[in-house]
């Protein structure tokens, strides 16, 4: 996405509430500046690593005015802390992450639970990368039931495996604003430099070939069962993740609108 059509760039008040806001505080204060029209959207995004959930979450964040919350971003932020500031559980989590394995549920849940205010937020949310196991999905369901907050839908992005691997190995991320590029599919104007903020682009450690294989296996084993879990709750919306990010986003919004009309 270019800087020109990125509303977060022009509006610092919104920037505070985008995907960076979740790190800064356990009670992100964002309800007043991003009031959505109508009911807030509370979405979970599912799909294999590399399917484009992060990009879609950013686009949905802008178009539906619901905050993008990514547990992967939280772990990457934690990995930048000094080692002496990391708890033993967090150090262990970083080892799992580097190898491309899932972080244990207890550590993930601790991090998410600390941010319950973001889940309660009247602007809604787009959860990207959480839940990733049945245990996490059950914990989220219990929390939302106890808070009397319903999920709007669970969007499952689908893409053939070969295309996913190509996307992951060419992915580059901005170390500052987290914008995502692809070396061939969506290159920045200047190689290695973010169009949005001028930050340095890097390849995530877990996007290297040896980690990709481990991540795909973890997805098949732990996360794919969530598709059935949410289908049985009547929340699943499946979307084919081919085409440009804007096309996929438009497809997602149209499917969500159709679902809402049917539910009314
Ligand atoms: P992501 O950016 O969502 O692909 O997450 C990057 C890495 O963070 C994953 O490969 C896991 O090691 C860890 N991680 C993020 N979210 C979760 C989660 N919900 N459960 C377990 N591990 C997670």
PDB file of C-alpha atoms in Angstrom, residues 29-155:
ATOM      1  CA  UNK A  29      -7.813   3.978  24.877  1.00  0.00           C
ATOM      2  CA  UNK A  30      -9.366   4.072  21.450  1.00  0.00           C
ATOM      3  CA  UNK A  31     -13.152   4.026  21.769  1.00  0.00           C
ATOM      4  CA  UNK A  32     -13.656   7.728  21.196  1.00  0.00           C
ATOM      5  CA  UNK A  33     -11.678   8.325  18.035  1.00  0.00           C
ATOM      6  CA  UNK A  34     -12.767   5.435  15.870  1.00  0.00           C
ATOM      7  CA  UNK A  35     -16.459   5.141  16.432  1.00  0.00           C
ATOM      8  CA  UNK A  36     -17.816   2.931  13.720  1.00  0.00           C
ATOM      9  CA  UNK A  37     -21.164   3.461  12.029  1.00  0.00           C
ATOM     10  CA  UNK A  38     -23.568   0.856  13.374  1.00  0.00           C
ATOM     11  CA  UNK A  39     -22.502  -2.182  15.371  1.00  0.00           C
ATOM     12  CA  UNK A  40     -18.806  -2.804  15.819  1.00  0.00           C
ATOM     13  CA  UNK A  41     -17.182  -5.646  13.916  1.00  0.00           C
ATOM     14  CA  UNK A  42     -15.577  -8.315  16.066  1.00  0.00           C
ATOM     15  CA  UNK A  43     -13.703 -10.638  13.767  1.00  0.00           C
ATOM     16  CA  UNK A  44     -11.248 -13.517  13.993  1.00  0.00           C
ATOM     17  CA  UNK A  45      -9.089 -14.147  10.912  1.00  0.00           C
ATOM     18  CA  UNK A  46      -8.001 -17.726  10.206  1.00  0.00           C
ATOM     19  CA  UNK A  47      -5.749 -19.112   7.499  1.00  0.00           C
ATOM     20  CA  UNK A  48      -2.319 -20.680   7.076  1.00  0.00           C
ATOM     21  CA  UNK A  49       0.788 -18.532   7.687  1.00  0.00           C
ATOM     22  CA  UNK A  50       1.441 -16.397   4.609  1.00  0.00           C
ATOM     23  CA  UNK A  51      -2.125 -16.381   3.370  1.00  0.00           C
ATOM     24  CA  UNK A  52      -2.228 -12.612   3.934  1.00  0.00           C
ATOM     25  CA  UNK A  53      -4.122 -12.310   7.228  1.00  0.00           C
ATOM     26  CA  UNK A  54      -1.958  -9.419   8.431  1.00  0.00           C
ATOM     27  CA  UNK A  55      -2.503  -7.406   5.243  1.00  0.00           C
ATOM     28  CA  UNK A  56      -6.232  -8.116   5.328  1.00  0.00           C
ATOM     29  CA  UNK A  57      -6.428  -7.226   9.013  1.00  0.00           C
ATOM     30  CA  UNK A  58      -4.812  -3.851   8.223  1.00  0.00           C
ATOM     31  CA  UNK A  59      -7.279  -3.188   5.385  1.00  0.00           C
ATOM     32  CA  UNK A  60     -10.276  -4.293   7.458  1.00  0.00           C
ATOM     33  CA  UNK A  61      -8.975  -2.146  10.316  1.00  0.00           C
ATOM     34  CA  UNK A  62      -9.159   0.900   8.018  1.00  0.00           C
ATOM     35  CA  UNK A  63     -12.443   0.055   6.317  1.00  0.00           C
ATOM     36  CA  UNK A  64     -14.459  -1.320   9.220  1.00  0.00           C
ATOM     37  CA  UNK A  65     -12.844   0.910  11.886  1.00  0.00           C
ATOM     38  CA  UNK A  66     -12.043  -2.042  14.113  1.00  0.00           C
ATOM     39  CA  UNK A  67      -8.575  -2.347  15.682  1.00  0.00           C
ATOM     40  CA  UNK A  68      -6.099  -4.851  14.275  1.00  0.00           C
ATOM     41  CA  UNK A  69      -4.785  -7.022  17.101  1.00  0.00           C
ATOM     42  CA  UNK A  70      -1.933  -9.401  16.216  1.00  0.00           C
ATOM     43  CA  UNK A  71      -0.396 -11.797  18.745  1.00  0.00           C
ATOM     44  CA  UNK A  72       2.558 -12.319  16.355  1.00  0.00           C
ATOM     45  CA  UNK A  73       3.257  -8.560  16.567  1.00  0.00           C
ATOM     46  CA  UNK A  74       3.124  -8.769  20.370  1.00  0.00           C
ATOM     47  CA  UNK A  75       5.692 -11.562  20.404  1.00  0.00           C
ATOM     48  CA  UNK A  76       7.935  -9.779  17.915  1.00  0.00           C
ATOM     49  CA  UNK A  77       7.768  -6.635  20.100  1.00  0.00           C
ATOM     50  CA  UNK A  78       8.611  -8.728  23.185  1.00  0.00           C
ATOM     51  CA  UNK A  79      11.579 -10.278  21.360  1.00  0.00           C
ATOM     52  CA  UNK A  80      13.095  -6.785  21.010  1.00  0.00           C
ATOM     53  CA  UNK A  81      13.099  -6.263  24.796  1.00  0.00           C
ATOM     54  CA  UNK A  82      16.425  -6.716  26.579  1.00  0.00           C
ATOM     55  CA  UNK A  83      16.889 -10.351  27.647  1.00  0.00           C
ATOM     56  CA  UNK A  84      17.118  -9.322  31.305  1.00  0.00           C
ATOM     57  CA  UNK A  85      13.633  -7.725  31.044  1.00  0.00           C
ATOM     58  CA  UNK A  86      12.069 -10.908  29.659  1.00  0.00           C
ATOM     59  CA  UNK A  87      10.349 -13.363  32.005  1.00  0.00           C
ATOM     60  CA  UNK A  88      11.430 -17.032  31.752  1.00  0.00           C
ATOM     61  CA  UNK A  89       8.095 -17.806  30.044  1.00  0.00           C
ATOM     62  CA  UNK A  90       8.731 -15.063  27.485  1.00  0.00           C
ATOM     63  CA  UNK A  91      12.302 -16.281  26.820  1.00  0.00           C
ATOM     64  CA  UNK A  92      10.904 -19.769  26.174  1.00  0.00           C
ATOM     65  CA  UNK A  93       8.218 -18.227  23.935  1.00  0.00           C
ATOM     66  CA  UNK A  94      10.908 -16.492  21.869  1.00  0.00           C
ATOM     67  CA  UNK A  95      12.709 -19.830  21.341  1.00  0.00           C
ATOM     68  CA  UNK A  96       9.480 -21.412  20.091  1.00  0.00           C
ATOM     69  CA  UNK A  97       8.865 -18.471  17.799  1.00  0.00           C
ATOM     70  CA  UNK A  98      12.357 -18.530  16.271  1.00  0.00           C
ATOM     71  CA  UNK A  99      11.926 -22.206  15.424  1.00  0.00           C
ATOM     72  CA  UNK A 100       8.529 -21.496  13.811  1.00  0.00           C
ATOM     73  CA  UNK A 101       6.678 -23.439  16.544  1.00  0.00           C
ATOM     74  CA  UNK A 102       3.592 -22.255  18.362  1.00  0.00           C
ATOM     75  CA  UNK A 103       4.102 -20.543  21.717  1.00  0.00           C
ATOM     76  CA  UNK A 104       2.444 -22.500  24.590  1.00  0.00           C
ATOM     77  CA  UNK A 105      -1.210 -21.616  25.159  1.00  0.00           C
ATOM     78  CA  UNK A 106      -0.642 -20.413  28.756  1.00  0.00           C
ATOM     79  CA  UNK A 107       1.853 -17.734  27.641  1.00  0.00           C
ATOM     80  CA  UNK A 108      -0.325 -16.620  24.727  1.00  0.00           C
ATOM     81  CA  UNK A 109      -3.417 -16.431  26.886  1.00  0.00           C
ATOM     82  CA  UNK A 110      -1.619 -14.409  29.565  1.00  0.00           C
ATOM     83  CA  UNK A 111      -0.703 -11.842  26.916  1.00  0.00           C
ATOM     84  CA  UNK A 112      -4.197 -11.682  25.446  1.00  0.00           C
ATOM     85  CA  UNK A 113      -5.971 -11.594  28.818  1.00  0.00           C
ATOM     86  CA  UNK A 114      -3.868  -8.582  29.873  1.00  0.00           C
ATOM     87  CA  UNK A 115      -5.477  -6.795  26.939  1.00  0.00           C
ATOM     88  CA  UNK A 116      -9.107  -7.598  27.715  1.00  0.00           C
ATOM     89  CA  UNK A 117      -9.924  -3.889  27.383  1.00  0.00           C
ATOM     90  CA  UNK A 118      -9.072  -4.127  23.686  1.00  0.00           C
ATOM     91  CA  UNK A 119     -11.524  -7.012  23.348  1.00  0.00           C
ATOM     92  CA  UNK A 120     -14.195  -4.921  25.120  1.00  0.00           C
ATOM     93  CA  UNK A 121     -13.475  -1.865  22.956  1.00  0.00           C
ATOM     94  CA  UNK A 122     -16.652  -0.396  21.488  1.00  0.00           C
ATOM     95  CA  UNK A 123     -14.904   0.022  18.109  1.00  0.00           C
ATOM     96  CA  UNK A 124     -14.564  -3.742  17.717  1.00  0.00           C
ATOM     97  CA  UNK A 125     -11.470  -5.698  16.709  1.00  0.00           C
ATOM     98  CA  UNK A 126      -9.866  -7.852  14.053  1.00  0.00           C
ATOM     99  CA  UNK A 127      -7.904 -10.681  15.694  1.00  0.00           C
ATOM    100  CA  UNK A 128      -5.000 -11.809  13.515  1.00  0.00           C
ATOM    101  CA  UNK A 129      -3.057 -14.931  14.559  1.00  0.00           C
ATOM    102  CA  UNK A 130      -5.204 -15.640  17.610  1.00  0.00           C
ATOM    103  CA  UNK A 131      -6.739 -18.081  18.438  1.00  0.00           C
ATOM    104  CA  UNK A 132      -4.456 -20.687  16.923  1.00  0.00           C
ATOM    105  CA  UNK A 133      -5.359 -23.788  18.934  1.00  0.00           C
ATOM    106  CA  UNK A 134      -8.630 -25.254  20.171  1.00  0.00           C
ATOM    107  CA  UNK A 135      -7.537 -24.412  23.740  1.00  0.00           C
ATOM    108  CA  UNK A 136      -7.086 -20.735  22.806  1.00  0.00           C
ATOM    109  CA  UNK A 137     -10.422 -20.713  20.975  1.00  0.00           C
ATOM    110  CA  UNK A 138     -12.176 -22.136  24.035  1.00  0.00           C
ATOM    111  CA  UNK A 139     -10.516 -19.528  26.295  1.00  0.00           C
ATOM    112  CA  UNK A 140     -11.582 -16.709  23.955  1.00  0.00           C
ATOM    113  CA  UNK A 141     -15.142 -18.078  23.772  1.00  0.00           C
ATOM    114  CA  UNK A 142     -15.380 -18.206  27.571  1.00  0.00           C
ATOM    115  CA  UNK A 143     -13.995 -14.680  27.943  1.00  0.00           C
ATOM    116  CA  UNK A 144     -16.393 -13.271  25.363  1.00  0.00           C
ATOM    117  CA  UNK A 145     -19.358 -15.081  26.869  1.00  0.00           C
ATOM    118  CA  UNK A 146     -18.498 -13.807  30.335  1.00  0.00           C
ATOM    119  CA  UNK A 147     -18.171 -10.270  28.924  1.00  0.00           C
ATOM    120  CA  UNK A 148     -21.391 -10.764  26.902  1.00  0.00           C
ATOM    121  CA  UNK A 149     -19.597  -9.752  23.706  1.00  0.00           C
ATOM    122  CA  UNK A 150     -20.516 -11.775  20.594  1.00  0.00           C
ATOM    123  CA  UNK A 151     -18.091 -12.494  17.767  1.00  0.00           C
ATOM    124  CA  UNK A 152     -19.443 -11.156  14.448  1.00  0.00           C
ATOM    125  CA  UNK A 153     -17.748 -13.787  12.261  1.00  0.00           C
ATOM    126  CA  UNK A 154     -14.607 -15.856  11.715  1.00  0.00           C
ATOM    127  CA  UNK A 155     -13.049 -15.310   8.295  1.00  0.00           C
TER     128      UNK A 155
END
